[in-house]
């Protein structure tokens, strides 16, 4: 009894702050925690019920691991996993190298105002939606009007049906990804470079180190912690793909699915076009669970490296 | 070594200067990439000002044979849908940003207070959603079946309103930039928790709120995914989503035109490609003109986000 009384006294003492967290807590319950519970439908044969949400979930028949069995018996599971992982591995490696190089380039440019102008230009794609980017790409790749086919014609090359020919799509996807993200990422690294103690460079200079040696022996080692953290965080998200990049940019073209279908687009199509709710949820659960394991693992590694930079 | 000492001798204070060749090269690299980032927008703008017939014969060109304002004229004449979508996007962006700021600020402030007994619990409650989520299908079912938000503007507002990442940024902001002494002084003056928050904390937190608010505004303005999932009613389609829908045909625009003179015969002469590109320009324009001014808040947000409590 005494403990219950204490509990209520605490509640009362914190009531205003509790009231403050209440709206957001309700939001999290509906938009995060209830969907987590709703994942049980991965183990059910989902049937929409007129009696609403709870009835739909409760009345659907349990089917055990059947949805997962179906999912992994198709070629789709392999393709979407492969695509998601391979693209992300590429994005992480190439993205890191290019972003760091661009940050160094920007930081070394003598005319600071010009550097600022370049930076502003590079930052632009970050502010645009994938729908807009899809239009941009289309203005280059359109079969009859696009610039790429036009330029190819100068060299006597035949026009390519870009949106049905999958040969170049892995490259196109990587290029579009870099185009959209490099500006943003290099700004992060640039901020870190600006934070490096200038006296380190002065000391190196006095010791006779040239610029290349300074970059190699000061700038890059000083950026290492940030590179490690951002890379490990990205590895934690390696099972998640950017839906817009893989849906808008290829214009949802069926002929390209084998190189553009990723877990996120697969789940979406299962829900909205093919109607395979069970399998779609199973794929989502597969993504969430492996994603969770990867975040925990990468955070564990970050903690070992450098406790201050761990997520938690 | 000799050249090295020489540079030091001639310019003793300039330690950071790059050799001229490299400086030129770096300028070229950064310049080309910066132009590549901006070019597609300029290109699309040029296309939107191209004469439709020229476009049909020549394709998209950087310097078109014939310029034309027809696409914009057409949009202003027949573009009810465009105006309506603009209205939807602006409404959703404003309401959404306000709701999102309220949710973020209240929650983040409470868990930033050391005297709040349950701060760790609620901190984890929000943080855990960054690590694990229910995925698309269960979320879709909750939003459509339980909350019944299909074809409602709230379906565009609520799913983006809460965000654990913003909460973490904001909590860091409160912890680092709002001194505990201010809260204490408020208490001594007899102000309640809400009054302290409203009168003392919020004015101090404007830079942090501005950063979160801008992130949120951008998120709402650019959102098309929630409309793709939840909106079928053509009257409720936001800008980005409308651009998606008209991607392959002008049908959508035609359906929503109340101009009776637009018969089937006129259909051929409609500025199809150009007006689609003109819509892209009109949907992107506000961002293009605004972002250079707000850029630094975004950079600030990125760097605050990297700092932990």
Coordinates of C-alpha atoms in Angstrom, one line a residue:
Chain A
X1 CA 0.0 0.0 0.0
X2 CA 2.8 2.4 0.9
X3 CA 4.5 1.8 -2.5
X4 CA 1.3 2.4 -4.3
X5 CA 0.8 5.6 -2.4
X6 CA 4.3 6.6 -3.3
X7 CA 3.7 5.9 -6.9
X8 CA 0.7 8.1 -7.0
X9 CA 2.5 10.8 -5.2
X10 CA 5.3 10.7 -7.8
X11 CA 2.7 10.8 -10.6
X12 CA 1.1 13.8 -9.0
X13 CA 4.4 15.6 -8.5
X14 CA 5.3 15.1 -12.2
X15 CA 1.8 15.7 -13.5
X16 CA 2.6 18.7 -15.6
X17 CA 5.6 17.2 -17.3
X18 CA 3.6 14.0 -17.8
X19 CA 0.9 16.1 -19.5
X20 CA 3.5 17.5 -21.8
X21 CA 4.7 14.1 -23.0
X22 CA 1.1 12.8 -23.3
X23 CA 0.3 13.9 -26.9
X24 CA 3.5 12.6 -28.4
X25 CA 3.2 9.4 -26.4
X26 CA -0.2 8.8 -27.9
X27 CA 1.3 9.6 -31.3
X28 CA 4.0 7.0 -30.8
X29 CA 1.5 4.5 -29.6
X30 CA -0.6 4.8 -32.8
X31 CA 2.2 5.3 -35.3
X32 CA 5.0 3.2 -33.9
X33 CA 4.0 0.8 -31.2
X34 CA 0.7 -0.4 -32.5
X35 CA 2.2 -1.2 -36.0
X36 CA 4.9 -3.2 -34.2
X37 CA 2.1 -5.3 -32.6
X38 CA 0.4 -5.4 -35.9
X39 CA 3.3 -7.4 -37.3
X40 CA 1.5 -10.5 -36.0
X41 CA -0.3 -10.5 -39.4
X42 CA 2.9 -11.8 -40.9
X43 CA 1.9 -15.0 -39.3
X44 CA -1.8 -14.8 -40.4
X45 CA -3.8 -15.0 -43.5
X46 CA -5.0 -11.4 -43.4
X47 CA -8.7 -10.9 -44.0
X48 CA -10.2 -7.5 -44.0
X49 CA -13.2 -7.4 -41.6
X50 CA -16.0 -4.9 -41.6
X51 CA -15.9 -4.8 -37.9
X52 CA -12.8 -2.7 -37.9
X53 CA -9.2 -3.0 -37.1
X54 CA -9.2 -5.3 -34.1
X55 CA -11.6 -7.8 -35.7
X56 CA -9.5 -7.9 -38.9
X57 CA -6.5 -8.9 -36.9
X58 CA -8.1 -11.2 -34.4
X59 CA -10.3 -13.0 -36.9
X60 CA -7.6 -13.6 -39.5
X61 CA -6.5 -17.2 -39.4
X62 CA -3.1 -18.2 -38.0
X63 CA -0.9 -19.8 -40.7
X64 CA 2.4 -20.0 -38.8
X65 CA 5.5 -19.5 -40.9
X66 CA 3.6 -20.0 -44.2
X67 CA 4.0 -16.4 -45.4
X68 CA 7.7 -16.6 -44.9
X69 CA 7.9 -19.9 -46.6
X70 CA 6.2 -18.5 -49.7
X71 CA 8.3 -15.4 -49.6
X72 CA 11.6 -17.3 -49.5
X73 CA 10.5 -19.9 -52.0
X74 CA 10.2 -17.3 -54.7
X75 CA 13.1 -15.8 -56.4
X76 CA 11.9 -12.3 -55.2
X77 CA 13.3 -12.7 -51.7
X78 CA 16.8 -13.3 -53.1
X79 CA 16.5 -10.5 -55.6
X80 CA 15.3 -7.8 -53.2
X81 CA 17.8 -8.8 -50.6
X82 CA 20.6 -8.8 -53.1
X83 CA 19.6 -5.5 -54.6
X84 CA 19.1 -3.8 -51.2
X85 CA 22.4 -5.0 -49.9
X86 CA 24.6 -4.4 -53.0
X87 CA 23.3 -0.9 -53.7
X88 CA 23.7 0.1 -50.0
X89 CA 27.3 -1.3 -49.9
X90 CA 28.1 0.7 -53.0
X91 CA 26.4 3.8 -51.6
X92 CA 28.3 3.5 -48.4
X93 CA 31.8 3.0 -49.9
X94 CA 31.5 5.4 -52.9
X95 CA 29.5 7.9 -51.0
X96 CA 32.1 8.0 -48.2
X97 CA 35.1 8.4 -50.5
X98 CA 33.4 11.1 -52.7
X99 CA 32.0 13.0 -49.8
X100 CA 35.3 13.2 -48.0
X101 CA 37.2 14.1 -51.1
X102 CA 34.7 16.8 -51.9
X103 CA 34.8 18.2 -48.4
X104 CA 38.7 18.4 -48.6
X105 CA 38.4 20.0 -52.1
X106 CA 36.0 22.6 -50.7
X107 CA 38.1 23.3 -47.6
X108 CA 41.3 23.9 -49.6
X109 CA 39.9 26.3 -52.2
X110 CA 41.6 29.6 -51.6
X111 CA 38.6 31.9 -52.5
X112 CA 36.3 31.2 -49.6
X113 CA 33.4 33.0 -51.2
X114 CA 33.6 30.9 -54.3
X115 CA 33.8 27.8 -52.1
X116 CA 30.6 28.9 -50.4
X117 CA 28.9 29.3 -53.8
X118 CA 29.9 25.8 -54.8
X119 CA 28.7 24.4 -51.6
X120 CA 25.3 26.1 -52.0
X121 CA 25.0 24.6 -55.5
X122 CA 25.9 21.1 -54.3
X123 CA 23.4 21.3 -51.4
X124 CA 20.5 22.0 -53.8
X125 CA 19.6 18.3 -54.6
X126 CA 19.1 17.6 -50.9
X127 CA 16.1 19.9 -50.9
X128 CA 14.3 18.3 -53.8
X129 CA 11.8 15.5 -53.6
X130 CA 12.3 12.2 -55.5
X131 CA 9.4 13.1 -57.7
X132 CA 11.2 16.1 -59.0
X133 CA 14.4 14.2 -59.3
X134 CA 12.5 11.6 -61.4
X135 CA 11.5 14.4 -63.8
X136 CA 15.0 15.6 -64.0
X137 CA 16.3 12.1 -64.9
X138 CA 13.5 11.8 -67.4
X139 CA 14.6 14.9 -69.2
X140 CA 17.9 13.1 -69.8
X141 CA 16.7 9.6 -70.4
X142 CA 13.5 10.1 -72.4
X143 CA 13.6 7.9 -75.5
X144 CA 12.6 10.4 -78.1
X145 CA 13.4 13.8 -76.5
X146 CA 16.0 13.1 -73.8
X147 CA 19.4 14.7 -73.8
X148 CA 21.4 11.5 -73.6
X149 CA 19.9 9.9 -76.7
X150 CA 20.3 13.3 -78.4
X151 CA 24.0 13.5 -77.6
X152 CA 24.5 9.8 -78.6
X153 CA 23.1 10.6 -82.0
X154 CA 25.9 13.0 -82.6
X155 CA 28.2 10.0 -82.5
X156 CA 25.9 8.0 -84.7
X157 CA 24.8 5.8 -81.9
X158 CA 21.2 4.3 -81.9
X159 CA 18.9 5.7 -79.3
X160 CA 18.4 3.5 -76.2
X161 CA 15.1 2.7 -74.5
X162 CA 16.4 3.7 -71.1
X163 CA 13.3 2.8 -69.2
X164 CA 13.1 -0.8 -70.5
X165 CA 16.8 -1.6 -70.9
X166 CA 18.2 -2.6 -67.5
X167 CA 21.9 -2.8 -68.5
X168 CA 22.8 0.6 -67.2
X169 CA 20.4 1.0 -64.3
X170 CA 22.8 -0.1 -61.6
X171 CA 25.1 2.7 -62.7
X172 CA 22.2 5.2 -63.1
X173 CA 20.9 4.5 -59.6
X174 CA 24.4 5.0 -58.1
X175 CA 24.9 8.2 -60.0
X176 CA 21.6 9.6 -59.0
X177 CA 22.2 8.7 -55.4
X178 CA 25.5 10.4 -55.4
X179 CA 24.1 13.5 -57.1
X180 CA 21.5 13.8 -54.5
X181 CA 23.5 13.0 -51.4
X182 CA 27.1 14.2 -51.9
X183 CA 26.4 17.8 -51.3
X184 CA 24.7 17.1 -48.0
X185 CA 27.3 14.6 -46.8
X186 CA 30.3 16.7 -47.8
X187 CA 28.8 19.6 -45.7
X188 CA 28.9 17.3 -42.7
X189 CA 32.6 16.5 -43.3
X190 CA 33.4 20.1 -44.2
X191 CA 32.0 21.2 -40.8
X192 CA 34.3 18.7 -39.2
X193 CA 37.3 19.9 -41.2
X194 CA 36.6 23.4 -40.1
X195 CA 36.7 22.3 -36.5
X196 CA 40.3 20.9 -36.8
X197 CA 42.7 22.9 -34.7
X198 CA 44.7 25.1 -37.1
X199 CA 47.9 24.9 -35.1
X200 CA 48.2 21.3 -36.2
X201 CA 48.7 22.5 -39.7
X202 CA 51.0 25.2 -38.7
X203 CA 53.2 22.8 -36.8
X204 CA 53.2 20.4 -39.8
X205 CA 54.2 23.3 -42.0
X206 CA 57.1 24.2 -39.9
X207 CA 58.2 20.6 -40.0
X208 CA 58.3 20.9 -43.7
X209 CA 55.2 18.9 -44.6
X210 CA 53.6 19.8 -47.9
X211 CA 49.9 20.1 -48.6
X212 CA 49.4 16.5 -49.6
X213 CA 51.2 15.3 -46.5
X214 CA 49.1 17.6 -44.4
X215 CA 45.9 16.3 -45.9
X216 CA 47.0 12.7 -45.6
X217 CA 48.5 12.9 -42.1
X218 CA 46.2 15.5 -40.4
X219 CA 42.9 16.1 -42.2
X220 CA 42.1 12.4 -42.9
X221 CA 43.1 11.0 -39.4
X222 CA 41.1 13.8 -37.8
X223 CA 38.0 12.9 -39.9
X224 CA 38.4 9.2 -39.0
X225 CA 36.1 9.1 -36.0
X226 CA 33.3 10.8 -38.0
X227 CA 33.8 8.5 -40.9
X228 CA 33.7 5.5 -38.7
X229 CA 30.5 6.6 -37.0
X230 CA 28.6 7.6 -40.1
X231 CA 29.7 4.4 -41.9
X232 CA 28.7 2.2 -39.0
X233 CA 25.3 3.9 -38.7
X234 CA 24.9 3.4 -42.5
X235 CA 25.7 -0.3 -42.1
X236 CA 23.0 -0.4 -39.4
X237 CA 20.5 0.9 -42.1
X238 CA 21.8 -1.4 -44.8
X239 CA 18.6 -3.4 -45.0
X240 CA 16.6 -0.3 -45.7
X241 CA 16.5 1.3 -49.1
X242 CA 15.4 4.8 -50.1
X243 CA 11.9 4.1 -51.6
X244 CA 11.8 7.2 -53.7
X245 CA 15.1 6.5 -55.4
X246 CA 14.0 3.0 -56.5
X247 CA 10.4 3.9 -57.3
X248 CA 10.3 7.4 -58.7
X249 CA 13.6 7.4 -60.6
X250 CA 13.0 4.3 -62.7
X251 CA 9.3 5.4 -63.1
X252 CA 8.1 2.1 -61.6
X253 CA 9.0 0.4 -64.8
X254 CA 8.3 -3.3 -64.6
X255 CA 11.1 -4.2 -67.1
X256 CA 13.7 -2.9 -64.6
X257 CA 12.4 -4.7 -61.5
X258 CA 15.2 -7.2 -61.5
X259 CA 17.7 -4.4 -60.9
X260 CA 15.6 -1.9 -59.1
X261 CA 13.3 -3.9 -56.8
X262 CA 14.4 -3.5 -53.2
X263 CA 12.7 -4.6 -50.0
X264 CA 10.9 -1.4 -49.6
X265 CA 9.4 -1.3 -53.1
X266 CA 8.6 -5.0 -52.8
X267 CA 6.6 -4.4 -49.6
X268 CA 4.8 -1.4 -51.1
X269 CA 3.8 -3.3 -54.3
X270 CA 2.7 -6.3 -52.2
X271 CA 0.4 -3.9 -50.3
X272 CA -0.9 -1.7 -53.0
X273 CA -0.8 -3.5 -56.3
X274 CA -0.5 -7.3 -55.9
X275 CA -2.4 -7.4 -52.6
X276 CA -0.3 -10.0 -51.0
X277 CA -0.7 -8.6 -47.5
X278 CA 0.7 -11.6 -45.6
X279 CA 3.8 -11.9 -47.7
X280 CA 4.4 -8.2 -47.8
X281 CA 4.2 -8.0 -44.0
X282 CA 6.5 -11.0 -43.7
X283 CA 9.0 -9.1 -45.9
X284 CA 8.6 -6.0 -43.7
X285 CA 9.2 -8.1 -40.5
X286 CA 12.2 -9.7 -42.1
X287 CA 13.6 -6.2 -42.8
X288 CA 12.8 -4.8 -39.4
X289 CA 14.3 -7.7 -37.5
X290 CA 17.5 -7.9 -39.5
X291 CA 17.7 -4.1 -39.5
X292 CA 17.4 -4.1 -35.7
X293 CA 20.1 -6.8 -35.3
X294 CA 22.4 -4.8 -37.5
X295 CA 21.8 -1.5 -35.7
X296 CA 22.5 -3.2 -32.4
X297 CA 25.7 -4.9 -33.7
X298 CA 27.1 -1.8 -35.3
X299 CA 26.4 0.3 -32.2
X300 CA 28.1 -2.4 -30.2
X301 CA 31.2 -2.0 -32.4
X302 CA 31.1 1.8 -32.2
X303 CA 31.0 1.5 -28.4
X304 CA 34.1 -0.6 -28.5
X305 CA 35.8 1.9 -30.8
X306 CA 34.8 5.1 -29.1
X307 CA 32.2 5.3 -26.4
X308 CA 31.4 8.9 -27.0
X309 CA 30.3 8.4 -30.5
X310 CA 28.0 5.4 -29.9
X311 CA 24.3 6.0 -30.5
X312 CA 23.4 4.6 -27.1
Chain B
X1 CA 62.7 21.3 -49.2
X2 CA 64.2 24.4 -50.6
X3 CA 60.9 25.5 -52.3
X4 CA 59.1 24.8 -49.1
X5 CA 61.4 27.1 -47.1
X6 CA 61.1 29.7 -49.8
X7 CA 57.3 29.8 -49.6
X8 CA 57.6 30.2 -45.8
X9 CA 60.0 33.0 -46.3
X10 CA 58.0 34.9 -48.9
X11 CA 54.7 34.4 -47.2
X12 CA 55.3 33.8 -43.6
X13 CA 51.8 33.9 -42.3
X14 CA 50.0 32.0 -45.1
X15 CA 50.3 28.4 -43.9
X16 CA 47.3 27.1 -45.7
X17 CA 47.7 28.1 -49.2
X18 CA 47.5 25.5 -51.9
X19 CA 49.8 25.6 -54.9
X20 CA 48.1 27.5 -57.7
X21 CA 47.8 24.5 -60.0
X22 CA 45.9 22.6 -57.4
X23 CA 43.8 25.5 -56.5
X24 CA 42.7 25.8 -60.1
X25 CA 42.0 22.1 -60.3
X26 CA 40.0 22.0 -57.1
X27 CA 38.0 25.0 -58.3
X28 CA 37.3 23.1 -61.5
X29 CA 36.2 19.9 -59.7
X30 CA 34.0 21.7 -57.2
X31 CA 32.6 24.0 -59.9
X32 CA 31.7 21.2 -62.3
X33 CA 30.0 19.2 -59.6
X34 CA 28.1 22.3 -58.3
X35 CA 26.9 23.0 -61.9
X36 CA 25.9 19.4 -62.3
X37 CA 23.8 19.7 -59.2
X38 CA 22.0 22.8 -60.4
X39 CA 21.9 22.1 -64.1
X40 CA 18.9 19.7 -64.2
X41 CA 16.7 22.4 -62.7
X42 CA 17.8 24.9 -65.2
X43 CA 17.3 22.4 -68.0
X44 CA 13.8 21.6 -66.9
X45 CA 13.1 25.4 -66.7
X46 CA 14.3 25.8 -70.3
X47 CA 12.1 23.0 -71.4
X48 CA 9.1 24.6 -69.8
X49 CA 9.8 27.8 -71.8
X50 CA 10.2 25.9 -75.1
X51 CA 7.6 25.9 -77.9
X52 CA 5.7 22.6 -77.8
X53 CA 6.1 21.9 -81.5
X54 CA 9.8 22.6 -81.5
X55 CA 10.0 20.2 -78.6
X56 CA 8.2 17.5 -80.5
X57 CA 10.6 17.7 -83.4
X58 CA 13.9 18.6 -81.7
X59 CA 13.5 17.0 -78.3
X60 CA 14.8 18.7 -75.1
X61 CA 17.5 21.2 -75.9
X62 CA 19.5 23.5 -73.8
X63 CA 19.0 26.3 -76.4
X64 CA 15.6 25.8 -78.0
X65 CA 14.9 27.0 -81.5
X66 CA 11.7 28.7 -80.4
X67 CA 10.8 30.0 -77.0
X68 CA 7.2 30.1 -75.7
X69 CA 5.2 31.1 -72.6
X70 CA 2.3 28.8 -73.7
X71 CA 2.9 26.2 -70.9
X72 CA 2.5 28.8 -68.2
X73 CA -0.4 30.6 -69.9
X74 CA -2.1 27.2 -70.2
X75 CA -1.5 26.4 -66.5
X76 CA -2.9 29.7 -65.3
X77 CA -5.9 29.3 -67.5
X78 CA -6.8 25.7 -67.0
X79 CA -4.8 24.8 -63.9
X80 CA -7.5 24.6 -61.3
X81 CA -5.9 21.4 -60.1
X82 CA -2.6 23.1 -59.8
X83 CA -4.0 25.8 -57.6
X84 CA -5.9 23.3 -55.5
X85 CA -2.8 21.2 -55.0
X86 CA -0.8 24.2 -54.1
X87 CA -3.5 25.0 -51.5
X88 CA -3.3 21.4 -50.1
X89 CA 0.4 21.5 -49.9
X90 CA 0.5 24.8 -48.2
X91 CA -2.2 23.9 -45.7
X92 CA -0.6 20.5 -44.9
X93 CA 2.9 22.1 -44.6
X94 CA 1.8 24.9 -42.2
X95 CA -0.5 22.8 -40.0
X96 CA 1.9 19.9 -40.1
X97 CA 4.9 22.0 -39.1
X98 CA 3.0 23.6 -36.2
X99 CA 1.7 20.2 -35.0
X100 CA 5.1 18.6 -35.4
X101 CA 6.8 21.5 -33.5
X102 CA 4.4 21.3 -30.6
X103 CA 4.7 17.5 -30.3
X104 CA 8.5 17.7 -30.5
X105 CA 9.1 20.6 -28.2
X106 CA 6.8 19.5 -25.4
X107 CA 8.1 15.9 -25.3
X108 CA 11.8 17.0 -25.8
X109 CA 11.5 19.6 -23.0
X110 CA 9.9 17.2 -20.6
X111 CA 12.6 14.6 -21.1
X112 CA 15.4 17.2 -20.9
X113 CA 14.3 18.1 -17.3
X114 CA 16.4 16.4 -14.7
X115 CA 13.6 16.7 -12.2
X116 CA 11.3 14.6 -14.3
X117 CA 11.2 11.2 -12.7
X118 CA 10.2 9.3 -15.9
X119 CA 12.6 11.0 -18.2
X120 CA 14.6 7.9 -19.0
X121 CA 11.5 5.8 -19.6
X122 CA 10.0 8.3 -22.1
X123 CA 13.4 9.0 -23.6
X124 CA 13.8 5.3 -24.4
X125 CA 10.1 5.1 -25.5
X126 CA 10.9 7.6 -28.3
X127 CA 14.4 6.4 -29.0
X128 CA 13.3 2.8 -29.5
X129 CA 11.2 3.8 -32.5
X130 CA 14.4 4.7 -34.3
X131 CA 15.7 1.2 -33.9
X132 CA 12.7 -0.9 -34.7
X133 CA 9.5 -0.2 -36.6
X134 CA 6.4 -2.1 -37.6
X135 CA 6.9 -1.6 -41.3
X136 CA 4.7 -0.3 -43.9
X137 CA 1.8 -2.8 -44.0
X138 CA 0.8 -2.7 -40.3
X139 CA 1.2 1.1 -40.3
X140 CA -1.1 1.3 -43.3
X141 CA -3.7 -0.9 -41.6
X142 CA -3.6 1.2 -38.4
X143 CA -4.0 4.5 -40.3
X144 CA -6.7 3.3 -42.7
X145 CA -8.7 0.9 -40.5
X146 CA -8.2 2.0 -37.0
X147 CA -7.8 5.7 -37.4
X148 CA -9.9 5.9 -40.6
X149 CA -7.8 8.5 -42.2
X150 CA -8.0 7.3 -45.8
X151 CA -8.7 10.3 -48.0
X152 CA -8.3 12.8 -45.2
X153 CA -5.8 15.6 -44.9
X154 CA -4.8 14.2 -41.5
X155 CA -3.3 11.3 -43.3
X156 CA -0.8 13.7 -44.9
X157 CA -0.2 15.5 -41.6
X158 CA -0.1 13.0 -38.7
X159 CA 2.2 10.3 -40.1
X160 CA 5.0 12.9 -40.3
X161 CA 4.2 14.8 -37.1
X162 CA 6.2 12.8 -34.6
X163 CA 9.8 12.1 -35.1
X164 CA 12.2 10.6 -32.6
X165 CA 15.2 12.1 -34.3
X166 CA 13.9 15.6 -34.0
X167 CA 13.1 14.9 -30.4
X168 CA 16.7 13.8 -29.8
X169 CA 18.0 17.0 -31.5
X170 CA 15.7 19.2 -29.5
X171 CA 16.4 17.5 -26.2
X172 CA 20.1 18.1 -26.8
X173 CA 19.3 21.7 -27.6
X174 CA 17.4 22.2 -24.4
X175 CA 20.0 20.5 -22.3
X176 CA 22.9 22.5 -23.8
X177 CA 21.4 25.9 -24.4
X178 CA 18.8 26.4 -21.7
X179 CA 20.4 27.0 -18.3
X180 CA 18.8 25.2 -15.3
X181 CA 19.0 28.5 -13.4
X182 CA 16.3 30.0 -15.6
X183 CA 13.9 27.3 -14.7
X184 CA 14.8 27.7 -11.0
X185 CA 14.3 31.5 -11.1
X186 CA 10.9 31.0 -12.7
X187 CA 9.9 28.6 -10.0
X188 CA 11.0 31.1 -7.3
X189 CA 8.8 33.7 -9.0
X190 CA 6.0 31.3 -8.6
X191 CA 5.4 30.4 -12.2
X192 CA 4.0 26.9 -13.0
X193 CA 5.7 24.4 -15.3
X194 CA 3.6 25.4 -18.3
X195 CA 4.2 29.1 -17.8
X196 CA 8.0 28.5 -17.4
X197 CA 8.0 26.6 -20.6
X198 CA 5.9 29.1 -22.5
X199 CA 7.3 32.3 -21.2
X200 CA 10.9 31.5 -20.4
X201 CA 12.0 28.4 -22.4
X202 CA 10.4 28.8 -25.7
X203 CA 11.8 32.3 -26.5
X204 CA 15.3 31.0 -25.6
X205 CA 14.8 28.0 -27.9
X206 CA 13.9 29.8 -31.1
X207 CA 17.1 28.8 -32.9
X208 CA 16.5 25.1 -32.2
X209 CA 12.8 25.4 -33.1
X210 CA 13.7 27.2 -36.3
X211 CA 16.0 24.3 -37.3
X212 CA 13.4 21.6 -36.5
X213 CA 10.7 23.7 -38.1
X214 CA 12.6 24.0 -41.3
X215 CA 13.4 20.3 -41.5
X216 CA 9.7 19.6 -40.9
X217 CA 8.5 22.2 -43.5
X218 CA 10.8 20.6 -46.1
X219 CA 9.5 17.2 -45.2
X220 CA 5.9 18.2 -45.6
X221 CA 6.5 20.2 -48.8
X222 CA 8.3 17.3 -50.4
X223 CA 6.1 14.5 -49.2
X224 CA 4.4 12.4 -51.8
X225 CA 4.6 9.0 -50.1
X226 CA 1.7 9.5 -47.7
X227 CA -0.4 10.8 -50.5
X228 CA 0.5 7.8 -52.6
X229 CA -0.7 5.5 -49.8
X230 CA -3.7 7.3 -48.4
X231 CA -5.1 9.7 -50.9
X232 CA -7.4 8.7 -53.8
X233 CA -9.6 11.7 -53.9
X234 CA -8.3 14.0 -56.7
X235 CA -9.3 17.1 -54.7
X236 CA -6.9 16.3 -51.9
X237 CA -3.8 15.6 -53.9
X238 CA -0.8 17.6 -52.8
X239 CA 1.7 19.1 -55.3
X240 CA 4.3 16.5 -55.4
X241 CA 1.8 13.7 -55.7
X242 CA 0.0 15.5 -58.5
X243 CA 3.2 15.7 -60.4
X244 CA 3.5 12.0 -60.0
X245 CA 0.0 11.3 -61.2
X246 CA 0.4 13.4 -64.4
X247 CA 3.7 11.8 -65.1
X248 CA 2.5 9.8 -68.1
X249 CA -0.5 11.6 -69.3
X250 CA -2.3 14.9 -69.1
X251 CA -5.6 13.1 -68.5
X252 CA -5.6 14.1 -64.9
X253 CA -5.4 17.7 -65.7
X254 CA -8.0 17.5 -68.4
X255 CA -10.4 15.7 -66.1
X256 CA -10.2 18.6 -63.7
X257 CA -10.6 21.4 -66.2
X258 CA -13.9 23.1 -66.2
X259 CA -13.1 24.9 -69.4
X260 CA -15.7 23.6 -71.9
X261 CA -13.8 24.7 -74.9
X262 CA -11.2 22.1 -74.4
X263 CA -12.6 19.4 -76.6
X264 CA -10.8 16.4 -78.0
X265 CA -9.6 18.4 -81.0
X266 CA -7.8 20.8 -78.8
X267 CA -6.2 17.9 -76.9
X268 CA -3.6 17.4 -79.6
X269 CA -2.5 21.1 -79.4
X270 CA -2.2 21.1 -75.6
X271 CA 1.3 22.0 -74.3
X272 CA 1.8 18.6 -72.8
X273 CA 5.4 18.1 -72.1
X274 CA 6.1 21.8 -71.5
X275 CA 3.3 22.3 -69.0
X276 CA 4.4 19.2 -67.1
X277 CA 7.8 20.7 -66.8
X278 CA 6.3 24.1 -66.0
X279 CA 4.6 22.4 -63.1
X280 CA 7.9 20.9 -61.9
X281 CA 9.3 24.4 -62.0
X282 CA 6.4 25.9 -60.1
X283 CA 6.5 23.2 -57.5
X284 CA 10.3 23.5 -57.0
X285 CA 10.6 27.3 -57.3
X286 CA 9.8 28.2 -53.7
X287 CA 12.4 25.8 -52.4
X288 CA 15.0 27.0 -54.9
X289 CA 14.6 30.6 -53.9
X290 CA 14.3 30.0 -50.2
X291 CA 17.0 27.4 -49.4
X292 CA 20.1 29.5 -49.9
X293 CA 18.8 31.7 -47.0
X294 CA 18.0 28.8 -44.8
X295 CA 20.9 26.6 -45.6
X296 CA 22.8 27.5 -42.4
X297 CA 20.0 26.3 -40.2
X298 CA 20.1 22.9 -41.9
X299 CA 23.9 22.7 -41.4
X300 CA 23.3 23.7 -37.8
X301 CA 20.7 20.9 -37.5
X302 CA 23.2 18.4 -38.9
X303 CA 25.9 19.4 -36.5
X304 CA 23.6 19.6 -33.4
X305 CA 22.3 16.1 -34.4
X306 CA 25.9 14.8 -34.1
X307 CA 26.3 16.1 -30.5
X308 CA 25.0 14.0 -27.7
X309 CA 23.8 15.0 -24.3

